[in-house]
Structure formats: structure tokens, C-alpha cells
Short mmCIF file of C-alpha atoms and ligand atoms in Angstrom, two decimals:
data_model
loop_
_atom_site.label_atom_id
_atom_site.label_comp_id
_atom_site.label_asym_id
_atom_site.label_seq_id
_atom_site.Cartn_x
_atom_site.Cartn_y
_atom_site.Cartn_z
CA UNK A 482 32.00 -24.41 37.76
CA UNK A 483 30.38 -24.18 34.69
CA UNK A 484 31.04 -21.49 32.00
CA UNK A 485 28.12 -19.02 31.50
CA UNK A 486 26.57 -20.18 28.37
CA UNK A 487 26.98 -17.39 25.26
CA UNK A 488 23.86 -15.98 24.17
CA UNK A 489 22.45 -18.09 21.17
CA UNK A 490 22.40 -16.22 17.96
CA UNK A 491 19.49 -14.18 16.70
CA UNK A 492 17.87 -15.90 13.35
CA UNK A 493 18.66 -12.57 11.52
CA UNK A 494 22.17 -12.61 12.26
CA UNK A 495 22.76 -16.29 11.73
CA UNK A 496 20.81 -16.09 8.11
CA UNK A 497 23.03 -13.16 7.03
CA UNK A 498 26.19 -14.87 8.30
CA UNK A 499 24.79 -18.39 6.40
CA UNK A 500 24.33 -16.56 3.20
CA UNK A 501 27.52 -14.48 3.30
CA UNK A 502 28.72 -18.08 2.97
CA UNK A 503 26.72 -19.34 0.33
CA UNK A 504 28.95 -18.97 -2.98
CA UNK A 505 26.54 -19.54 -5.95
CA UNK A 506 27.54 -22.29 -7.78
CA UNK A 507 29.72 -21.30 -11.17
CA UNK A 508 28.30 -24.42 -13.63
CA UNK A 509 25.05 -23.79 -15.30
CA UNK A 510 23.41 -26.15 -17.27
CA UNK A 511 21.02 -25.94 -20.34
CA UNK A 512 17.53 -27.51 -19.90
CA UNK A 513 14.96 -28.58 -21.91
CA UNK A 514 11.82 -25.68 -21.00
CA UNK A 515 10.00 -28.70 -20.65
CA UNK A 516 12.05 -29.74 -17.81
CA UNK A 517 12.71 -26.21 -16.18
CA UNK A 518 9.82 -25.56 -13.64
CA UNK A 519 11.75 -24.59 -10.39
CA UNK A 520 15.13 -24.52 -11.90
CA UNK A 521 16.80 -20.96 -11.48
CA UNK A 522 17.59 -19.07 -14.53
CA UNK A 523 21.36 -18.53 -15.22
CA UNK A 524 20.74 -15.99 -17.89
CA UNK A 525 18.67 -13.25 -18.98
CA UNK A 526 16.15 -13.86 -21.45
CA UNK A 527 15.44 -11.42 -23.87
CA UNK A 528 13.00 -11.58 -26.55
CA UNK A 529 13.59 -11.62 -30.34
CA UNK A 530 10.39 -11.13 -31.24
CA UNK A 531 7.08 -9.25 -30.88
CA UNK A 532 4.34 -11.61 -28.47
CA UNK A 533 1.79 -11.34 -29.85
CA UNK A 534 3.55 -11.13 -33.53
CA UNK A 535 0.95 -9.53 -34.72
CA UNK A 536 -1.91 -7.40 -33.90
CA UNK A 537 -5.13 -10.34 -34.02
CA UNK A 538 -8.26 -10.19 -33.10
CA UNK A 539 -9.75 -11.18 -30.00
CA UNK A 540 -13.44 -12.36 -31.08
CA UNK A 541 -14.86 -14.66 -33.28
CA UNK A 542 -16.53 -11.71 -35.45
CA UNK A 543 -15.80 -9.16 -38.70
CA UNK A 544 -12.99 -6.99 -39.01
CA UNK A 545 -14.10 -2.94 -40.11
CA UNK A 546 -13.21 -0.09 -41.12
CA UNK A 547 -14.83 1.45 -37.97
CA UNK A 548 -15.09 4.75 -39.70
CA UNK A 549 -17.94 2.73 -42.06
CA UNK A 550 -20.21 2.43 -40.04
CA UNK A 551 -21.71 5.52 -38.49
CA UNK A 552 -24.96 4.00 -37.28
CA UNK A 553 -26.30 0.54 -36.41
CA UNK A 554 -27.95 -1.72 -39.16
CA UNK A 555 -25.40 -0.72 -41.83
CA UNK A 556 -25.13 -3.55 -44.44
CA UNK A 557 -21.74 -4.43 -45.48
CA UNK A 558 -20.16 -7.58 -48.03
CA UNK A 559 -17.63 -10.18 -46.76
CA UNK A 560 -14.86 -9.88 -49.09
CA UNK A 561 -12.82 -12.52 -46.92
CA UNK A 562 -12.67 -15.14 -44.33
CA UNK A 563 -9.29 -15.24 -41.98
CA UNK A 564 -8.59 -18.05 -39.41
CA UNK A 565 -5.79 -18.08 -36.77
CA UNK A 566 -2.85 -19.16 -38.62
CA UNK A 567 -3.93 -17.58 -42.06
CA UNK A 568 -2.56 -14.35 -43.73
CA UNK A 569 -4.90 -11.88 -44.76
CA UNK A 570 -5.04 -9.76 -47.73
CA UNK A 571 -5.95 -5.88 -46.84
CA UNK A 572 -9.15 -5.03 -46.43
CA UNK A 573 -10.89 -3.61 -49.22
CA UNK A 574 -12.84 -0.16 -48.75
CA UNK A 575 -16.38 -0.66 -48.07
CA UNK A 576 -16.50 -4.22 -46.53
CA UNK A 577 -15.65 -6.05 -43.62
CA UNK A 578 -13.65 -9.31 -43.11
CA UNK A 579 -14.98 -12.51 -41.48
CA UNK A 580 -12.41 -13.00 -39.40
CA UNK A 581 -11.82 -15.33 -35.89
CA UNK A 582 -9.83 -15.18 -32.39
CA UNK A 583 -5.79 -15.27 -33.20
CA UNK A 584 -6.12 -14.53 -36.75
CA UNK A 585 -4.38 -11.48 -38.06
CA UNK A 586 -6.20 -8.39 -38.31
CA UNK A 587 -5.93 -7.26 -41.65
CA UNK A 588 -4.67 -4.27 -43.01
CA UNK A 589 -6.87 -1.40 -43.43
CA UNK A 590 -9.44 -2.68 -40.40
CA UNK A 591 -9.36 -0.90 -37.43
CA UNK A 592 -12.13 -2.47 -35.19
CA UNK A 593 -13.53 -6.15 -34.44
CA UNK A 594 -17.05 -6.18 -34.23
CA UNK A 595 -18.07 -9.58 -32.53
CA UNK A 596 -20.31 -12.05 -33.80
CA UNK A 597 -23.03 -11.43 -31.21
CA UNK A 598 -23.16 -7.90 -32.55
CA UNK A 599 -23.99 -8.55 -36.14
CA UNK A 600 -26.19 -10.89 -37.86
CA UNK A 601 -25.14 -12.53 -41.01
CA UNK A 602 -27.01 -11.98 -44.69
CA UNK A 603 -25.91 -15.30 -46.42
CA UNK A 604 -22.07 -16.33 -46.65
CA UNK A 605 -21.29 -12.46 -48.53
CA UNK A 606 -22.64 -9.86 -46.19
CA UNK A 607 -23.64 -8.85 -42.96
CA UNK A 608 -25.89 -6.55 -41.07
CA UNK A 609 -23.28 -4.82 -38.18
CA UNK A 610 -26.35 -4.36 -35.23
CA UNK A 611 -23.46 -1.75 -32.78
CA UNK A 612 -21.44 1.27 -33.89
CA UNK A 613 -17.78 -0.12 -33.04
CA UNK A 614 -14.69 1.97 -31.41
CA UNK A 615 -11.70 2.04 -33.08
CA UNK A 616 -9.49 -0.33 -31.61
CA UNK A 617 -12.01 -2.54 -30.23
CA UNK A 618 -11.10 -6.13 -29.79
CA UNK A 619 -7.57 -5.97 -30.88
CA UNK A 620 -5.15 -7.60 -29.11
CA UNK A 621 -2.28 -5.55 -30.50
CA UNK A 622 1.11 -6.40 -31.43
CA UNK A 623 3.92 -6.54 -28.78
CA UNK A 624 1.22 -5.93 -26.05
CA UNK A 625 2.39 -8.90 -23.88
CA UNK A 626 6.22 -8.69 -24.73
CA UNK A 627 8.39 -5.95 -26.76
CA UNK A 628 11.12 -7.20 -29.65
CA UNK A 629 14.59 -6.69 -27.21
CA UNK A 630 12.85 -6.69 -24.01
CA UNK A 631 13.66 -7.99 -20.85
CA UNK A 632 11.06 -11.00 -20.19
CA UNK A 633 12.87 -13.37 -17.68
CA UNK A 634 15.74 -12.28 -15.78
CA UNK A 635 19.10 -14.21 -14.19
CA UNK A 636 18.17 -15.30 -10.90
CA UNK A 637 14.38 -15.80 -11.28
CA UNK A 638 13.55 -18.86 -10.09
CA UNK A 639 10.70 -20.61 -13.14
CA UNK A 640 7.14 -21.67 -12.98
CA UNK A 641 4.51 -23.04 -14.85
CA UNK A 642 3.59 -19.76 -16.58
CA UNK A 643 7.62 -18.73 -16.92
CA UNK A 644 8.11 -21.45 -18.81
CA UNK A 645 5.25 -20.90 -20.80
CA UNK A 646 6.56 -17.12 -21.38
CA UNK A 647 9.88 -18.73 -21.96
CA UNK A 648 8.33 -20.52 -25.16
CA UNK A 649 6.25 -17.53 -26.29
CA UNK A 650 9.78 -16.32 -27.40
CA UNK A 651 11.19 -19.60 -28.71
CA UNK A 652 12.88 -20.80 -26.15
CA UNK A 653 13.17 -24.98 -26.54
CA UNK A 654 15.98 -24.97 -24.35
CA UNK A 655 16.71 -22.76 -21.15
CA UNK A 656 20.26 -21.99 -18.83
CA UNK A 657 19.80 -22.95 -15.24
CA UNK A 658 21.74 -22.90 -12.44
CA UNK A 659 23.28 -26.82 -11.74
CA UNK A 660 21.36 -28.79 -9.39
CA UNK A 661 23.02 -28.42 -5.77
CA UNK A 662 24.26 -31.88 -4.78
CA UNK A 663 23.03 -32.85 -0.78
CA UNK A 664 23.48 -35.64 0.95
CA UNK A 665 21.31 -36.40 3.38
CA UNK A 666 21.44 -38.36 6.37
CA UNK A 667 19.49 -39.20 9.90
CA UNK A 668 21.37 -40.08 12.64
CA UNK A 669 19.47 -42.07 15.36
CA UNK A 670 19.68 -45.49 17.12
CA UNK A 671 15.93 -45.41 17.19
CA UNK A 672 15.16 -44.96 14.16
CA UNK A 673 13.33 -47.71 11.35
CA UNK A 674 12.22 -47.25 8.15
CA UNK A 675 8.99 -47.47 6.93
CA UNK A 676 8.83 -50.45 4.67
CA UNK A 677 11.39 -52.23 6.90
CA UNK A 678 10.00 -52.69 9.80
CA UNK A 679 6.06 -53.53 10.28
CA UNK A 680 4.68 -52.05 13.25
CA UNK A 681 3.74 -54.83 15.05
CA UNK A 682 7.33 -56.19 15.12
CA UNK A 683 8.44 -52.35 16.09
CA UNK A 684 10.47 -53.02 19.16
CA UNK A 685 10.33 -50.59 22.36
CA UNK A 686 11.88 -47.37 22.20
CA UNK A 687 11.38 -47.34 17.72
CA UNK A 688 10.01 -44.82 15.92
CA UNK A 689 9.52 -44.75 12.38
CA UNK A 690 12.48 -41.82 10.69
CA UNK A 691 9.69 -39.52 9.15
CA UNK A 692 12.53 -36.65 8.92
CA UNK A 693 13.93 -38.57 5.72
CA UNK A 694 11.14 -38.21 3.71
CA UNK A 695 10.30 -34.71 4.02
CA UNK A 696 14.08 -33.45 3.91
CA UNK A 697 14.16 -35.26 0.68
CA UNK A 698 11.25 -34.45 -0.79
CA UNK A 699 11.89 -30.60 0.49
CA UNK A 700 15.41 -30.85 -1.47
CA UNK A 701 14.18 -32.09 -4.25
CA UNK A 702 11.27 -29.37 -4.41
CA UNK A 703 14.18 -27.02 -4.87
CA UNK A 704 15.52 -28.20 -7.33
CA UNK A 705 18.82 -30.36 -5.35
CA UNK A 706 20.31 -33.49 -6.28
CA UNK A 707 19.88 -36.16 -3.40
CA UNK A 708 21.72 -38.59 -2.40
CA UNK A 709 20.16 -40.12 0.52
CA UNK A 710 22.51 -41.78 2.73
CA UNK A 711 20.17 -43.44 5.32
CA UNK A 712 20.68 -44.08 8.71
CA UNK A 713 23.54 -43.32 10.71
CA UNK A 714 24.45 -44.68 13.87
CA UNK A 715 24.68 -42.59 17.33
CA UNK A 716 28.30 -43.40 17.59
CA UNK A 717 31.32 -41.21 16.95
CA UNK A 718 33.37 -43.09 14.20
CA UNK A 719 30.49 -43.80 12.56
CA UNK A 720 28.95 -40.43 12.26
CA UNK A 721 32.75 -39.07 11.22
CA UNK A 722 33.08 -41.60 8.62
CA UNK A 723 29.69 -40.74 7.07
CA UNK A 724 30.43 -37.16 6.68
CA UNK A 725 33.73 -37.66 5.51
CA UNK A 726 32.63 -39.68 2.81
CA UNK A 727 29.47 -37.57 1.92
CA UNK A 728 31.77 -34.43 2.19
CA UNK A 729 33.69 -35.72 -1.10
CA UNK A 730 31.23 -35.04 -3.61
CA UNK A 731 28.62 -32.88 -1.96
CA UNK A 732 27.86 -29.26 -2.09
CA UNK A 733 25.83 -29.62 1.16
CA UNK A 734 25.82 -32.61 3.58
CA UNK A 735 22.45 -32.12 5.61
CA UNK A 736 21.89 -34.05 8.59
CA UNK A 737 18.85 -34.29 11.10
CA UNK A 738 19.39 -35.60 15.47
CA UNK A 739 22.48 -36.03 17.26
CA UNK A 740 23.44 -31.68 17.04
CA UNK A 741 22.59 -31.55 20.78
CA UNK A 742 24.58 -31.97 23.70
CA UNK A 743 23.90 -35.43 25.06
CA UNK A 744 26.33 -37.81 25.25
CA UNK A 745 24.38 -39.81 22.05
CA UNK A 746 24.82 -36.56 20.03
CA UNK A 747 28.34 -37.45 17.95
CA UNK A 748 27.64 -34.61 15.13
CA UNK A 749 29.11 -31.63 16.38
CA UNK A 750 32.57 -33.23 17.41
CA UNK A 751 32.18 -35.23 14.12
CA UNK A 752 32.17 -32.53 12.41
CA UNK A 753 34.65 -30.22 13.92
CA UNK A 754 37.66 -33.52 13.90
CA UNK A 755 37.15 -32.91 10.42
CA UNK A 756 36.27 -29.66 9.63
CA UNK A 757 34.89 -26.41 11.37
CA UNK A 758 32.13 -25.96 13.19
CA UNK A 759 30.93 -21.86 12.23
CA UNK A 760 27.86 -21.42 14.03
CA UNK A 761 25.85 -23.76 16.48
CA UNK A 762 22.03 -23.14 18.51
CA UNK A 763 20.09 -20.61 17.32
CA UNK A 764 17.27 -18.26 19.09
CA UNK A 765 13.99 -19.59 17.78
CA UNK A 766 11.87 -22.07 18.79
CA UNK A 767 11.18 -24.67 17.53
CA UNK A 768 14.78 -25.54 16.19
CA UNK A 769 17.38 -24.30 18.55
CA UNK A 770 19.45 -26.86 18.25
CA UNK A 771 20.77 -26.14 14.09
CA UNK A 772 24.71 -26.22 13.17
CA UNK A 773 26.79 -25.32 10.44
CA UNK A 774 30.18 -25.95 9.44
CA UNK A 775 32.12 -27.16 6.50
CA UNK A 776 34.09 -30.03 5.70
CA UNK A 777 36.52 -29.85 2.82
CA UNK A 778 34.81 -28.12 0.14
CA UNK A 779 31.30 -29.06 1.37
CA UNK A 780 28.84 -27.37 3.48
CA UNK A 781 27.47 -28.73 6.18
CA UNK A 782 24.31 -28.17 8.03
CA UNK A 783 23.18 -30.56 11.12
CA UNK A 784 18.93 -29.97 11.64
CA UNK A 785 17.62 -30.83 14.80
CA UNK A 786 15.91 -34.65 15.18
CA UNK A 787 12.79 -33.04 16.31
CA UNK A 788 10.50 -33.43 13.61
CA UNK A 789 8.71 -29.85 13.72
CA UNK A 790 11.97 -28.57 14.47
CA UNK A 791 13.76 -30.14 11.57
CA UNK A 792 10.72 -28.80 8.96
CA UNK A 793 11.30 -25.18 10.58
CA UNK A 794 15.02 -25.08 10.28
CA UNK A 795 14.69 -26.29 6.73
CA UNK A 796 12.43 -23.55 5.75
CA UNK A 797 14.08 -20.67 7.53
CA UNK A 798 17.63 -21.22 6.50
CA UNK A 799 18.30 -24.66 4.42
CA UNK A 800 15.76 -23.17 1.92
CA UNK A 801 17.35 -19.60 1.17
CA UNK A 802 21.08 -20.97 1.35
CA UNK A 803 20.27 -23.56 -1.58
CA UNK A 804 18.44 -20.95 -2.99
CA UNK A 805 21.38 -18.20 -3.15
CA UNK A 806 23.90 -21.69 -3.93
CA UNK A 807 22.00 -21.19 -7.22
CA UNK A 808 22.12 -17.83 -7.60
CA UNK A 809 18.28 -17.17 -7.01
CA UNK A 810 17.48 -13.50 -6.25
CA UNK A 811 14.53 -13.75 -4.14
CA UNK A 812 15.47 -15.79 -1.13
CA UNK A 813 13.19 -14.69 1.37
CA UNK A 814 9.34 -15.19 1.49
CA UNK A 815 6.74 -12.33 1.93
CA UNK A 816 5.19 -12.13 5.03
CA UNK A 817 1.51 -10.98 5.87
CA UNK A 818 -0.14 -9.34 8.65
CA UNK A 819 -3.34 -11.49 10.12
CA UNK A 820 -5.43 -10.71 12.98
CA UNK A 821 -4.70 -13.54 15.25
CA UNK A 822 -7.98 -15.60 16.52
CA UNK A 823 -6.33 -17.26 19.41
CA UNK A 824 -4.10 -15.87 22.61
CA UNK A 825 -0.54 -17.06 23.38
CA UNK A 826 0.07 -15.36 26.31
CA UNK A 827 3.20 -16.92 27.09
CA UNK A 828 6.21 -15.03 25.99
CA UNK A 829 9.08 -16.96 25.23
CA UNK A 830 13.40 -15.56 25.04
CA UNK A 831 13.43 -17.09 21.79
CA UNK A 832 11.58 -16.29 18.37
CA UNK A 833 8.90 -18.27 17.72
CA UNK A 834 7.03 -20.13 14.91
CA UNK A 835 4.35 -21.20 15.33
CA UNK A 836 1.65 -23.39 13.30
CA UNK A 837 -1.34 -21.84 12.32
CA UNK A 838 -4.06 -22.08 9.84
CA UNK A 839 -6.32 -19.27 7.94
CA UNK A 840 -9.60 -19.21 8.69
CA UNK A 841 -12.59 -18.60 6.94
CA UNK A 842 -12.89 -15.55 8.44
CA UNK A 843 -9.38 -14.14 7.69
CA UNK A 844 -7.72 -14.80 10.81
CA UNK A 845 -5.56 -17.42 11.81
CA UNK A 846 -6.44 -20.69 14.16
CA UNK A 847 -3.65 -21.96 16.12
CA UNK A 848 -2.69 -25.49 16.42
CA UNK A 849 -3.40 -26.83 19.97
CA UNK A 850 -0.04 -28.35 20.56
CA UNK A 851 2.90 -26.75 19.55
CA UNK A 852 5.21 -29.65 20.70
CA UNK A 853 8.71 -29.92 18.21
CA UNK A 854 7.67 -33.63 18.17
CA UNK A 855 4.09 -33.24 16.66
CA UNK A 856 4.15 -33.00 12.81
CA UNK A 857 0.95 -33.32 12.62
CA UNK A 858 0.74 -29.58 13.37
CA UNK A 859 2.96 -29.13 10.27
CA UNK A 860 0.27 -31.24 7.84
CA UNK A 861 -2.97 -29.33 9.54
CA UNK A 862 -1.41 -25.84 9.48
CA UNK A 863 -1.10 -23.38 6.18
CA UNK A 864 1.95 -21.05 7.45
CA UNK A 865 4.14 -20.26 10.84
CA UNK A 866 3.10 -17.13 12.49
CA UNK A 867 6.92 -15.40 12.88
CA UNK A 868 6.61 -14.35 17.12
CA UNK A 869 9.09 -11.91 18.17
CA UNK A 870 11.14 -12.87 21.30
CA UNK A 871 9.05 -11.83 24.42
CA UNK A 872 6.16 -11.08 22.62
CA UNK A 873 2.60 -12.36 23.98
CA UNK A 874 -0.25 -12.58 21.26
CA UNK A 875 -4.01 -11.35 22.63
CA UNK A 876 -7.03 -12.74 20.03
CA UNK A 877 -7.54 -9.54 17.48
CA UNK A 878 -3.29 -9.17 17.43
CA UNK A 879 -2.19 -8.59 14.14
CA UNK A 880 0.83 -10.88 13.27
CA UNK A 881 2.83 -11.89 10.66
CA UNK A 882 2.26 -14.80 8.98
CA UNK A 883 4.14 -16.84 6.71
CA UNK A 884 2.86 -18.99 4.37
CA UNK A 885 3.77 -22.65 3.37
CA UNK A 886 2.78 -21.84 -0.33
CA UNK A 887 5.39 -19.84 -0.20
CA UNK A 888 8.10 -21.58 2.09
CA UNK A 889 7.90 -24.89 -0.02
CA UNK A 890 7.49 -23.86 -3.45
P1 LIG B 627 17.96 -35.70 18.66
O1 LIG B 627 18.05 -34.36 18.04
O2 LIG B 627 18.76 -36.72 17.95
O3 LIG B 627 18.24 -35.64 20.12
O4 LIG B 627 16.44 -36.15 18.51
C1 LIG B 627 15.42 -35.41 19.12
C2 LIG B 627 14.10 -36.16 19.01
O5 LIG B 627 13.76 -36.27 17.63
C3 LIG B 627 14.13 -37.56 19.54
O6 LIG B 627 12.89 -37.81 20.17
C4 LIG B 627 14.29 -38.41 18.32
O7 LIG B 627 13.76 -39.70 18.48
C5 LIG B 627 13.52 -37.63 17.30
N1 LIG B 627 14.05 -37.87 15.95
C6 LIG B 627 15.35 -37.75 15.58
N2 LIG B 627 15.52 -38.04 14.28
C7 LIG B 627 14.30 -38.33 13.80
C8 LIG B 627 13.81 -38.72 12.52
N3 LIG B 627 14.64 -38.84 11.49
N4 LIG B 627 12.49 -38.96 12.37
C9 LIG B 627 11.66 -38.82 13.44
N5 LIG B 627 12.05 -38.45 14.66
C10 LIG B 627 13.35 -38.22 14.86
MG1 LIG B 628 19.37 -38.62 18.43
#
């Protein structure tokens, strides 16, 4: 008689319990800001200086004293000329300063009166055609970041424009988190690579491993070391011999086919002759089939082979473990709410995800097949729409949506 089966683990509970695990990484590293964009930021970067050092102007135009010039048409000399990168001398009572965007406003001036509002009377003076505020086009000094403040914190993980804030405050060189070390590796009899095999000579039963290249290219979005191991055979010794030797040097050995139960699936009793097996099958769909365990000192995670299924469990919880491995402090993505222009009116036990794309009308268009096998639906769709167990969606639903942007940056 067969054991009633336990029920499989809610994603909530199985992402807390991964993460509890999920020691950040002590060794930082220091980085060329050239070389940082994605890296997570091992310390807090505070600024010595004032950004923008000084207050400058923000036109092309003259520099005032705005309390000069009481009505429009007033006449004024130039007694100087200041480009970005020049120093200026004050300004002298009763004339204005030709003066351009970035340079320093100089002292005594108040105002920047733009070009386009005055018309110029030779090289030495100039007719000022609008009555200027004080203050106008000034971009004043410390406005974007304050001498001592906080501008990047521990944990953030850096973009483009972070590293471009990074260098507003001289940083050449930045402290990141060290690069998680994975090794990756597909287990499958079926499998050929692309490159390998031309598919004409294919033989029956083939299929090309497409798993390999976006697991890799996934890790390395994030920032991980990979060292791709290839293809693994569907037998027992070989499968235990490849983890053992990837569990040596690894942080994370990540492995996609052969977690389920057939008699072809050799990972989980791989992995627990060497190691433990924590936490196995998962209640979502696609991607019930994802395991984790550790060998030695390294993690290990085992993806299902089903393509769509192997992209999902990535995102959901190989993403935010190797994000909190380097200390990151935003693991999760945000999640919007989208009318849904399409009906699933199938509940299903398990959370779902499924693909979906945003419309032009603000809603979201669902993929036609939702098959674990069809990764096509992955390249056409935007974002998962997150389906609570037992929930049916009616077109006009609001759901939550997740967005790829945001899963795979
Ligand atoms: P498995 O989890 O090993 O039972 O595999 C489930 C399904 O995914 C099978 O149809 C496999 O052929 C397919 N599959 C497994 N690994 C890969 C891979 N690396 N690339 C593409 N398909 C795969
Ligand atoms: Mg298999």
C-alpha cells in the first residue's frame, strides 16, 4: 500500500526556509566602477563632497543682481565671461556676467537670466528683455547630494545611473559582494548541444539542451561565477560523481532534469548518498518538481528539466537566494495589479504562473499554451501573472503581475 503522499510545500514557506539558509558570503571584493553594474555593494557610500560643488548655472545666459533690474529693457555692461570649468571673480555692482550651463555662479549674482531673454549690445553690454526671480536658474550647491550623506547604501544592488552617482563622489573603485561561484549542470540522455549536433543528423528521441543557455546566462546576469559543467548522464554514479566534484569549490551546484521520480531521475538519491536532501516538490505550477540540499559546504539546488519550469524556478527562488548569498537587500520583485483580458477558468491546487503579455490597452494577453515544455511562451510574454491556488481568473480580474524587467535584471 502506498504511503499518502505529504502535502507539497507552499512557495512562501519554501522561500523563507531557502533564505533562512542563504548565509551571505563574508569576502568582498573591490571593483573598478567601471566594472560594477549589477554587483552588490558591500559598503556604504558616503559622500565627501557637495554634488553639485558649487551652485552653477543652468542656462547659457547672464548672471544678475536680480535686484537691478526692476523693469524689462534695462541696459547693463558685461564685466565678465565664465565657462563651465572657469572660476569667476564676484560680480561687480551694476553689471551682469556672461556666463554658460555648469559654470560657477559668481558671487554677488543671484539670478540667471537666459540668453533667449536678453539681447546682446556688442561684446560689453546687454539689454535684459524679462524681470528675473531671485534664484532663477540656479542649480544650487549640494542639491543632488549633501557633504556626509548617505548616497549608496550596503546591500543595494548597482546600475547604470548608481554607478554614475558612485563617480559624482569620486569613487574610481567600489566594494562588492564576491561573485557567487555555481556550477551548472543538465542531466539528460537526450540531450545535444547546439553546435554539436546538426539537426539533420539529430537522432530520434534528441532535443537540443536549451536549459544551459538560459541558466547560464540568468547566473551570469546576477552577477555569479559559472562554471558550466555540461551534460550529465541519467545514471546514478555518474550524476554522484558530478556533484561531488562540483560540490568542492562551489557555493551553489545548480542542476536542471532528473529531480523527479522516474526511475531515469538519479539526482535526488545522488544527492542525499552524499549530502542532505532539505526540501523537495513545491506547490506551484509550472515547477513542482525543485530540490534543495547541500553537499559539503555547497548548496545545492536541482530545477526541473522542463524548460518553462526550469525559467520559473530560477526566477522565484534561484534568483533571491544568490541575491541574499550576496548580501542584497531587496530580494523580492514588486508586483502590480492588471486587469486581466483573458479567462482561466480552471482552478488549479497549486499556485500558478502564468505567461502573459501587456497590452496596449493596459491589460494583460495570455499566452495560448501554457505547457512547461513551450519556451516560447517565456520569449513572447513580458511577466508571470502570480495565480493563487484555486483561484479562477474571469476577463476584467485584476491580478498581479510580475514583470520580467524586474525578475531578470
Ligand atoms: P526531466 O525533469 O529530466 O524528467 O525532464 C523533463 C522534460 O524536460 C523532458 O521532456 C526533458 O527532455 C526536458 N528537458 C530536460 N532537460 C532539458 C534541457 N536541458 N533542455 C531542454 N529540455 C530539457
Ligand atoms: Mg531527464
Amino acid at each position: 500500500m502506498s504511503q499518502p503522499r505529504p502535502p507539497l510545500k507552499p512557495l512562501d514557506e519554501a522561500l523563507a526556509e531557502l533564505l533562512g539558509r542563504a548565509q551571505p558570503l563574508s569576502a568582498s571584493e573591490s571593483v573598478s566602477t567601471f566594472d560594477a553594474d549589477s554587483r552588490v555593494l558591500a559598503e556604504d557610500l558616503r559622500s565627501p563632497l557637495q554634488v553639485p560643488p558649487q551652485d552653477n548655472s543652468a542656462m547659457d545666459g547672464y548672471a544678475v543682481r536680480s535686484g537691478e533690474i526692476v523693469h524689462e529693457g534695462v541696459s547693463l555692461p558685461v564685466s565678465q565671461r565664465i565657462a563651465a570649468g572657469s572660476a569667476p571673480l564676484p560680480l561687480a555692482p551694476g553689471s551682469v556676467a556672461r556666463i554658460f550651463t555648469g559654470a560657477p555662479v559668481p558671487p554677488g549674482a543671484d539670478a540667471i537670466v537666459m540668453q533667449e531673454d536678453a539681447a546682446a549690445q556688442g561684446q560689453d553690454a546687454v539689454r535684459i528683455m524679462r524681470v528675473p526671480e531671485a534664484g532663477q536658474w540656479i542649480r544650487r550647491s549640494g542639491e543632488d547630494v549633501s557633504k556626509g550623506g548617505l548616497v549608496l547604501a550596503r546591500g543595494e544592488r548597482l546600475t547604470p545611473a548608481a554607478l554614475g552617482l558612485a563617480a559624482s563622489i569620486g569613487k574610481a573603485t567600489v566594494q562588492v559582494a564576491r561573485r557567487p561561484r555555481v556550477a551548472l549542470f543538465s542531466t539528460g540522455d537526450e540531450l545535444v548541444m547546439p553546435g554539436e549536433v546538426a539537426p539533420q543528423q539529430m537522432k530520434p528521441g534528441a532535443i537540443y539542451n536549451s536549459n544551459r543557455f538560459f541558466l547560464s546566462a540568468l547566473l551570469r546576469r546576477l552577477g555569479c561565477e559559472v562554471s558550466d559543467r555540461g551534460i550529465v548522464a541519467d545514471q546514478f554514479e555518474a550524476t554522484r560523481q558530478a556533484l561531488q566534484d562540483a560540490s568542492r569549490d562551489s557555493d551553489l551546484i545548480l542542476t536542471s532534469g532528473g529531480v523527479s521520480l522516474g526511475e531515469e531521475d538519479h539526482i535526488k538519491p545522488a544527492v542525499q548518498s552524499l549530502g542532505s536532501l532539505d526540501l523537495w516538490q513545491i506547490a506551484i505550477k509550472p515547477g513542482k518538481p525543485f530540490a534543495y540540499g547541500r553537499i559539503g559546504d555547497a548548496h545545492f539546488m536541482g530545477l526541473p528539466g522542463n524548460p518553462v519550469s526550469s525559467f520559473v524556478t530560477f526566477l522565484l527562488l534561484v534568483r533571491p537566494f544568490l541575491l541574499k548569498l550576496q548580501g542584497a537587500s531587496r530580494l523580492q520583485p514588486s508586483a502590480s495589479r492588471l486587469p486581466a483580458h483573458f479567462n482561466w477558468p480552471r482552478a488549479d491546487k497549486r499556485r500558478e504562473f502564468l505567461r502573459v503579455c501587456r497590452n496596449a490597452q493596459g491589460g494583460l494577453d495570455l499566452f495560448a499554451n501554457q505547457s512547461s515544455g513551450v519556451l516560447t511562451s517565456a520569449v513572447w510574454g513580458d511577466g508571470l501573472v502570480d495565480n493563487l491556488p484555486g483561484q479562477t481568473i474571469a476577463h476584467g480580474d485584476v491580478v498581479n503581475f510580475i514583470a520580467f524587467a524586474e525578475l531578470m535584471a
